[in-house]
Short mmCIF file of C-alpha atoms in Angstrom, two decimals:
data_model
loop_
_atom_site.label_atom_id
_atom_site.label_comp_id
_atom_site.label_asym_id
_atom_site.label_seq_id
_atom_site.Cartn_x
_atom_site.Cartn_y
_atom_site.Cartn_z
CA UNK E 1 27.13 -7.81 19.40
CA UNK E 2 31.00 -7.71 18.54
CA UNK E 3 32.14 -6.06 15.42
CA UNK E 4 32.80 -9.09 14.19
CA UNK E 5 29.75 -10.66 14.38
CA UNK E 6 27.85 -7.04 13.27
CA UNK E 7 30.23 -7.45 9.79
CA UNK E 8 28.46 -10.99 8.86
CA UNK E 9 24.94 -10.49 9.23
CA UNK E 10 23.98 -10.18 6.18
CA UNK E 11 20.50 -8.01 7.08
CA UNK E 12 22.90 -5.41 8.39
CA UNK E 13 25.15 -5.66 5.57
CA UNK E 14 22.26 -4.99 2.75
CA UNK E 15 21.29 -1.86 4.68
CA UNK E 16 23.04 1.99 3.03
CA UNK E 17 26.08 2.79 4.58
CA UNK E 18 24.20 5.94 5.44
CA UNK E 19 20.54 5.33 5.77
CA UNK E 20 17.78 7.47 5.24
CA UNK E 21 14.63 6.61 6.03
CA UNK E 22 11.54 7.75 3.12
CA UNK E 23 8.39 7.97 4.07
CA UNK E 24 5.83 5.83 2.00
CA UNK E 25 2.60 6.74 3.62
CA UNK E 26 -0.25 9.37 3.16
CA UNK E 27 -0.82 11.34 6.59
CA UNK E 28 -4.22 10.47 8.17
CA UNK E 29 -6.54 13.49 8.80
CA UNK E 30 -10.51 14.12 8.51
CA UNK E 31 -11.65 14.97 5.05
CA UNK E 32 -8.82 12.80 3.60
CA UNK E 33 -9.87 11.29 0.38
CA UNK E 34 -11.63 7.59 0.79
CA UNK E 35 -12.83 5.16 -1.53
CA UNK E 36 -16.90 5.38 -1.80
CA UNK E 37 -16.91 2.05 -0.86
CA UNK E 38 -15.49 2.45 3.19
CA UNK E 39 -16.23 4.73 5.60
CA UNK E 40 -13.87 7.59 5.67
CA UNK E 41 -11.12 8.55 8.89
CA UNK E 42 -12.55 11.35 11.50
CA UNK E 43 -10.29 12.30 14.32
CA UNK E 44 -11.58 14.32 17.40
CA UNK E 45 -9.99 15.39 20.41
CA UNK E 46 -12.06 13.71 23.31
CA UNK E 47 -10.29 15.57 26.09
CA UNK E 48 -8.60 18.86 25.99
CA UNK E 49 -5.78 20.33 28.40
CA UNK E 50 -7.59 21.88 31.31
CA UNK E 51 -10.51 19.64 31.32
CA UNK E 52 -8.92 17.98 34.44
CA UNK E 53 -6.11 18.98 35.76
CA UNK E 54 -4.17 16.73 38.30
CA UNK E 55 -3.10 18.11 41.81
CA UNK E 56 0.72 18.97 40.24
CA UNK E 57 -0.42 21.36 37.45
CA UNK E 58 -0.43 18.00 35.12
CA UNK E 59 -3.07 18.04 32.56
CA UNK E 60 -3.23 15.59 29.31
CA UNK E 61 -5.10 15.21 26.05
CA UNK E 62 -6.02 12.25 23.95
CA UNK E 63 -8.76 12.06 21.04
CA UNK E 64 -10.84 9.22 19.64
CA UNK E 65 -10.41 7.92 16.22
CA UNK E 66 -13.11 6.19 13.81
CA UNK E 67 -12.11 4.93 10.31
CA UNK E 68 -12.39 1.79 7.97
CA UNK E 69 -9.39 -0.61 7.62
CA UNK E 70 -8.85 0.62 3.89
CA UNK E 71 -8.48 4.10 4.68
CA UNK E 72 -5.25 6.30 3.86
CA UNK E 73 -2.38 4.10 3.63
CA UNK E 74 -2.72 0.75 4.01
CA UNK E 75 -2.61 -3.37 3.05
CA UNK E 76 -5.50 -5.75 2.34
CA UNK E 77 -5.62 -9.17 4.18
CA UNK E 78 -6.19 -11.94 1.81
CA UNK E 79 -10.24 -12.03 3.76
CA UNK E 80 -10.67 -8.67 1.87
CA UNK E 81 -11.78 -10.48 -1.38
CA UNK E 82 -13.26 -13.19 -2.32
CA UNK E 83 -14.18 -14.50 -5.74
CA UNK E 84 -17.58 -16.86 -6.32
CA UNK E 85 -17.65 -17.50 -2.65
CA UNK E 86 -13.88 -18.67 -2.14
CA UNK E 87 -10.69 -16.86 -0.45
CA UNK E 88 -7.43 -17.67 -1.32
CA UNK E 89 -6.86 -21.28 -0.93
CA UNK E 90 -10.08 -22.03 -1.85
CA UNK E 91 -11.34 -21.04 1.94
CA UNK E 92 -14.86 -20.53 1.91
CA UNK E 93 -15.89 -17.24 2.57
CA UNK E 94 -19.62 -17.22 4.38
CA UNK E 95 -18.32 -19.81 6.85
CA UNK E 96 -15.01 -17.86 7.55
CA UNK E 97 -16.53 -14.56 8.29
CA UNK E 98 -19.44 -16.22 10.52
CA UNK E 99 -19.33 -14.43 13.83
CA UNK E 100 -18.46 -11.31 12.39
CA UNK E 101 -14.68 -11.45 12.18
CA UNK E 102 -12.65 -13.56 9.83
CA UNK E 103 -11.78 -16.97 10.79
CA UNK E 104 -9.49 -17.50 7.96
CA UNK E 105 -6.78 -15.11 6.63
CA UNK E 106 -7.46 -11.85 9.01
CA UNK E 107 -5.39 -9.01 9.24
CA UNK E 108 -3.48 -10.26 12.42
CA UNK E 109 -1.79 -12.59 9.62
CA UNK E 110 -0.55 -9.96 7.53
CA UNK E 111 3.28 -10.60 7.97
CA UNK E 112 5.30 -7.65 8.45
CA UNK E 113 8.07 -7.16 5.94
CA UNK E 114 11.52 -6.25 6.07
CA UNK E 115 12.58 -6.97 2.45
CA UNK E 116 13.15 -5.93 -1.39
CA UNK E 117 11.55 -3.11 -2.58
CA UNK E 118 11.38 -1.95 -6.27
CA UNK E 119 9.76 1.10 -7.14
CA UNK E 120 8.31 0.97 -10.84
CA UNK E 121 8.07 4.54 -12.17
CA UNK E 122 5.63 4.16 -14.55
CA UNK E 123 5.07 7.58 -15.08
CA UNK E 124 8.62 8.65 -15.37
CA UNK E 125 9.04 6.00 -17.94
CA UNK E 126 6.76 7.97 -19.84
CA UNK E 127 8.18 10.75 -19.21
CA UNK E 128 5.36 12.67 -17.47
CA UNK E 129 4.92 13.73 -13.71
CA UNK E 130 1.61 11.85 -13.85
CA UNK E 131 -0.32 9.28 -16.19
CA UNK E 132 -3.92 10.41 -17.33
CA UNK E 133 -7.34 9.12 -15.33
CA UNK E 134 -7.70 5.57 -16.28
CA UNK E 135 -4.79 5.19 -17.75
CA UNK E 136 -4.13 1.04 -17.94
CA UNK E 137 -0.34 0.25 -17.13
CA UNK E 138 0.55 -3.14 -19.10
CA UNK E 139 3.13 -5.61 -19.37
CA UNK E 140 5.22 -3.61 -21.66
CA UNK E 141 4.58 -0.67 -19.22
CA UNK E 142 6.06 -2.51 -15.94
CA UNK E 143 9.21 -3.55 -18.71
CA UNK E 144 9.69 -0.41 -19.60
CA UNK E 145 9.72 1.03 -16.35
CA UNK E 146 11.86 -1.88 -14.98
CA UNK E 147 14.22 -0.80 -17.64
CA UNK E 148 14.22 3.05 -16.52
CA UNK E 149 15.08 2.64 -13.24
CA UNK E 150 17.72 -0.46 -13.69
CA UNK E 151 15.81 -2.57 -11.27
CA UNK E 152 13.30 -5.89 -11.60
CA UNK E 153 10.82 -7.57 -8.77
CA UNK E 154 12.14 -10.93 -7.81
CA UNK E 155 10.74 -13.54 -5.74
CA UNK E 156 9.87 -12.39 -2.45
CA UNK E 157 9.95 -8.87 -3.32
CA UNK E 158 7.47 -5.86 -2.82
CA UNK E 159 6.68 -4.14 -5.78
CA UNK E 160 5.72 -0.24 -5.91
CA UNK E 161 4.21 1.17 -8.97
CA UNK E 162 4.34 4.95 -9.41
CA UNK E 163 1.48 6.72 -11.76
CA UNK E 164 2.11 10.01 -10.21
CA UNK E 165 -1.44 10.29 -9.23
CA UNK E 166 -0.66 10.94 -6.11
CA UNK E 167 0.21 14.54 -6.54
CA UNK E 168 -3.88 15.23 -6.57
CA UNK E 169 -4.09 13.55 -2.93
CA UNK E 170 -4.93 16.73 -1.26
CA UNK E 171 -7.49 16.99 -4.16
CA UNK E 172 -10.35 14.59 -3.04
CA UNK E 173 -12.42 15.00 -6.27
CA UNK E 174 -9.71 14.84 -8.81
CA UNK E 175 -7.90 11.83 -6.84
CA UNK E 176 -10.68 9.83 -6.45
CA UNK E 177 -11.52 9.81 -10.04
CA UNK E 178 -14.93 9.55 -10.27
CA UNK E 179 -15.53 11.27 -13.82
CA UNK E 180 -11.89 10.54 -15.17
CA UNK E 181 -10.91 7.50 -13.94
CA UNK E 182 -7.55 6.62 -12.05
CA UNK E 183 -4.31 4.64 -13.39
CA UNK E 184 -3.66 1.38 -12.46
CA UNK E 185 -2.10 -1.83 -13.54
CA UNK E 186 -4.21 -4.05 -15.86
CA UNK E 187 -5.04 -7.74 -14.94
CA UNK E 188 -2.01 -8.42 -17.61
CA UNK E 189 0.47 -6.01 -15.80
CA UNK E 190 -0.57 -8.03 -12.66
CA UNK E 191 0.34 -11.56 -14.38
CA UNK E 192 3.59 -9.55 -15.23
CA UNK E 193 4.14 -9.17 -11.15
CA UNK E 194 2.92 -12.30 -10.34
CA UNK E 195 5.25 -13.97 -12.22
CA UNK E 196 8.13 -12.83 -11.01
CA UNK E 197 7.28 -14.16 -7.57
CA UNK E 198 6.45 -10.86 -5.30
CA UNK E 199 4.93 -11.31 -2.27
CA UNK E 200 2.79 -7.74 -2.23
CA UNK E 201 2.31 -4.38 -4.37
CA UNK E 202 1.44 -1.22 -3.53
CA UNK E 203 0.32 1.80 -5.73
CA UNK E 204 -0.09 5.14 -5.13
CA UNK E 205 -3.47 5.12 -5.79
CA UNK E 206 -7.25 4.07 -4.20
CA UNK E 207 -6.88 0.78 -5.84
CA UNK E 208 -4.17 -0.49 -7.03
CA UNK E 209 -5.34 -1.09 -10.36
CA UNK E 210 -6.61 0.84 -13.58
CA UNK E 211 -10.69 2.01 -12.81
CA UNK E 212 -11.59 3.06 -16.18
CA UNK E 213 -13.70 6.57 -16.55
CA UNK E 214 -17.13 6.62 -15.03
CA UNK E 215 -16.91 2.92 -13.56
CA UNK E 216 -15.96 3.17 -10.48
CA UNK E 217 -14.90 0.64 -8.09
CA UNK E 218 -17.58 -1.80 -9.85
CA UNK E 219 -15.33 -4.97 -11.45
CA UNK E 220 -11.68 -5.04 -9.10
CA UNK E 221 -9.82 -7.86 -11.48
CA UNK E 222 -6.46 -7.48 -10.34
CA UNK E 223 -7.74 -7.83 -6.17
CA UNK E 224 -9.01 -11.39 -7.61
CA UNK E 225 -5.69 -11.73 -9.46
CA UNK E 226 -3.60 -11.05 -6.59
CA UNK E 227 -5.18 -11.43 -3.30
CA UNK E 228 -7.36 -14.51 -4.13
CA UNK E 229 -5.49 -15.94 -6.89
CA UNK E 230 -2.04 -15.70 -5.83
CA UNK E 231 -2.04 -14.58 -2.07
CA UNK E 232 0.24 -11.14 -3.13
CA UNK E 233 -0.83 -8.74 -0.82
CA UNK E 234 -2.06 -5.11 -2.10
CA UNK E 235 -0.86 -2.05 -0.45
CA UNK E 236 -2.66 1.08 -1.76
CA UNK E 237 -2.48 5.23 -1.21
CA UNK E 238 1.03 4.97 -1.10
CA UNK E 239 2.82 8.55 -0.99
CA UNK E 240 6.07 7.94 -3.68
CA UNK E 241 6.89 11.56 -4.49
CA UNK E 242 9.73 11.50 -2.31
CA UNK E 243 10.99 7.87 -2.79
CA UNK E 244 11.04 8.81 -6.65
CA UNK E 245 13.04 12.27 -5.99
CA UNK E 246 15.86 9.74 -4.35
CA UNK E 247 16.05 8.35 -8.44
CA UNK E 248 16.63 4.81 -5.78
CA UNK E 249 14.52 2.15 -7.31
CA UNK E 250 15.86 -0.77 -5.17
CA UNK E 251 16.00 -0.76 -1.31
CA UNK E 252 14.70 -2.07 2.05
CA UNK E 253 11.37 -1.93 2.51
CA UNK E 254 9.94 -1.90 5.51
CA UNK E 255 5.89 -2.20 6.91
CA UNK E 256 4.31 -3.47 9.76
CA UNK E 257 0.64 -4.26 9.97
CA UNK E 258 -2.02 -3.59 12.96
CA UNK E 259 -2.95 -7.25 14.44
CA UNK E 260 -6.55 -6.69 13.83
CA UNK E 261 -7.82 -10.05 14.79
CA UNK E 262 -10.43 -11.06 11.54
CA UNK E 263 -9.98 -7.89 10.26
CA UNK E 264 -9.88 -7.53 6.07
CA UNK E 265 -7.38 -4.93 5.77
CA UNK E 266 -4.89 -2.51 8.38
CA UNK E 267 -3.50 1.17 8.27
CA UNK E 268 0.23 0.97 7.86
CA UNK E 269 3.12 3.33 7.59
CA UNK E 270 5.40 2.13 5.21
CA UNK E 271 8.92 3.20 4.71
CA UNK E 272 12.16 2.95 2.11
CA UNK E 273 15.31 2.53 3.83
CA UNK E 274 17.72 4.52 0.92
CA UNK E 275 21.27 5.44 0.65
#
């Protein structure tokens, strides 16, 4: 590529001057905190240098991994809810799982996204490192965050709310919620996304949405809101600590989904591309 052509694509253009790259995304390890309703990640070295050891001295390790698809950091395929027996587009949902992998809207859909990204401080806005258990982020919340950092969602954007909550991720009990409840946006707060045209959200919570002391994950209105409703894909135990030290609130954003064919969700590793 000349220099000349490098100076007008525009992709190139929009990135810093001086890029850093944040990391978005929880490490994986066994024990990590998991929503009651998958099962959790385990890691386990299957063969250990020395086992064999080739005729050079050469020796290698490699492990085996079991986990859910909506386990540490990751995005939910539009298959991953459905809502009196439909998927988004009004795809019915017995006939597309038949065979025991989605038919319809699996995880090897999931675009990846180079694009937009807008982090939402919530919890900054309200001038607190983290918002109480069960906290319910409105309309007014997402407007007064939007407001804090300088910076709205617009169509085709991703969206990342901060609560802070993820500051107890190495806490199990406490993130998880179970007696206290977790922040989240309300079903309104997810109207307030929707209609400004972004094409996922992410939290740095289990669920991307408020679960109210003591309920658990039993009633999930914004997943019908957004995956079923609207087709905006939900990203969920984002890490943001260090995106909201860079005081950034708009730059690239950057994830790439697992092709899990008729899968319902995929680990990713997310990352902010900041000045």
């Amino acid at each position: 590529m000349t220099s000349a052509q490098h100076a007008r694509n525009p992709l190139l253009d929009a990135l810093p001057a001086e890029p850093r790259l944040v990391e978005l995304g929880q490490p994986l390890f066994t024990g990590m905190p998991c929503s009651p309703n998958h099962p959790g990640f385990r890691m386990v070295l299957a063969r250990r240098h020395g086992d064999m050891v080739r005729p050079d001295g050469g020796s290698a390790a490699n492990e085996t991994i079991v986990t859910g698809g909506h386990v540490g950091t990751h995005i939910d395929a539009l298959s991953h809810v459905s809502h009196e027996g439909k998927l988004h587009g009004g795809v019915d949902a017995a006939q597309a799982q038949t065979g025991g992998a989605f038919s319809h809207h699996g995880a090897e859909q999931t675009p990846a996204m180079v694009t937009r990204g807008v982090l939402l401080d919530v919890a900054a806005a309200h001038g607190t490192d983290t918002l109480p258990g069960g906290y319910g982020i409105t309309a007014d919340d997402l407007d007064a965050a939007a407001r804090h950092g300088g910076e709205e969602p617009r169509a085709g954007d991703v969206a990342l709310v901060r609560t802070g909550w993820a500051r107890n991720f190495d806490d199990p009990t406490t993130y998880l919620g179970k007696k206290t409840g977790v922040p989240g946006i309300t079903e309104e707060a997810g109207e307030w996304l929707v209609a400004r045209g972004v094409r996922a959200v992410g939290s740095d919570t289990t669920a991307c949405e408020q679960i109210p002391p003591g309920t658990g994950h039993s009633v999930l209105p914004v997943h019908r809101l957004l995956l079923v409703d609207h087709g905006v894909y939900i990203m969920e135990h984002l890490a943001l600590e260090d995106l909201a030290a860079t005081d950034q609130h708009a730059f690239v954003f950057v994830v790439a989904p697992l092709r899990i064919v008729g899968g319902t969700g995929s680990p990713v590793r997310p990352v902010a591309v900041v000045a």
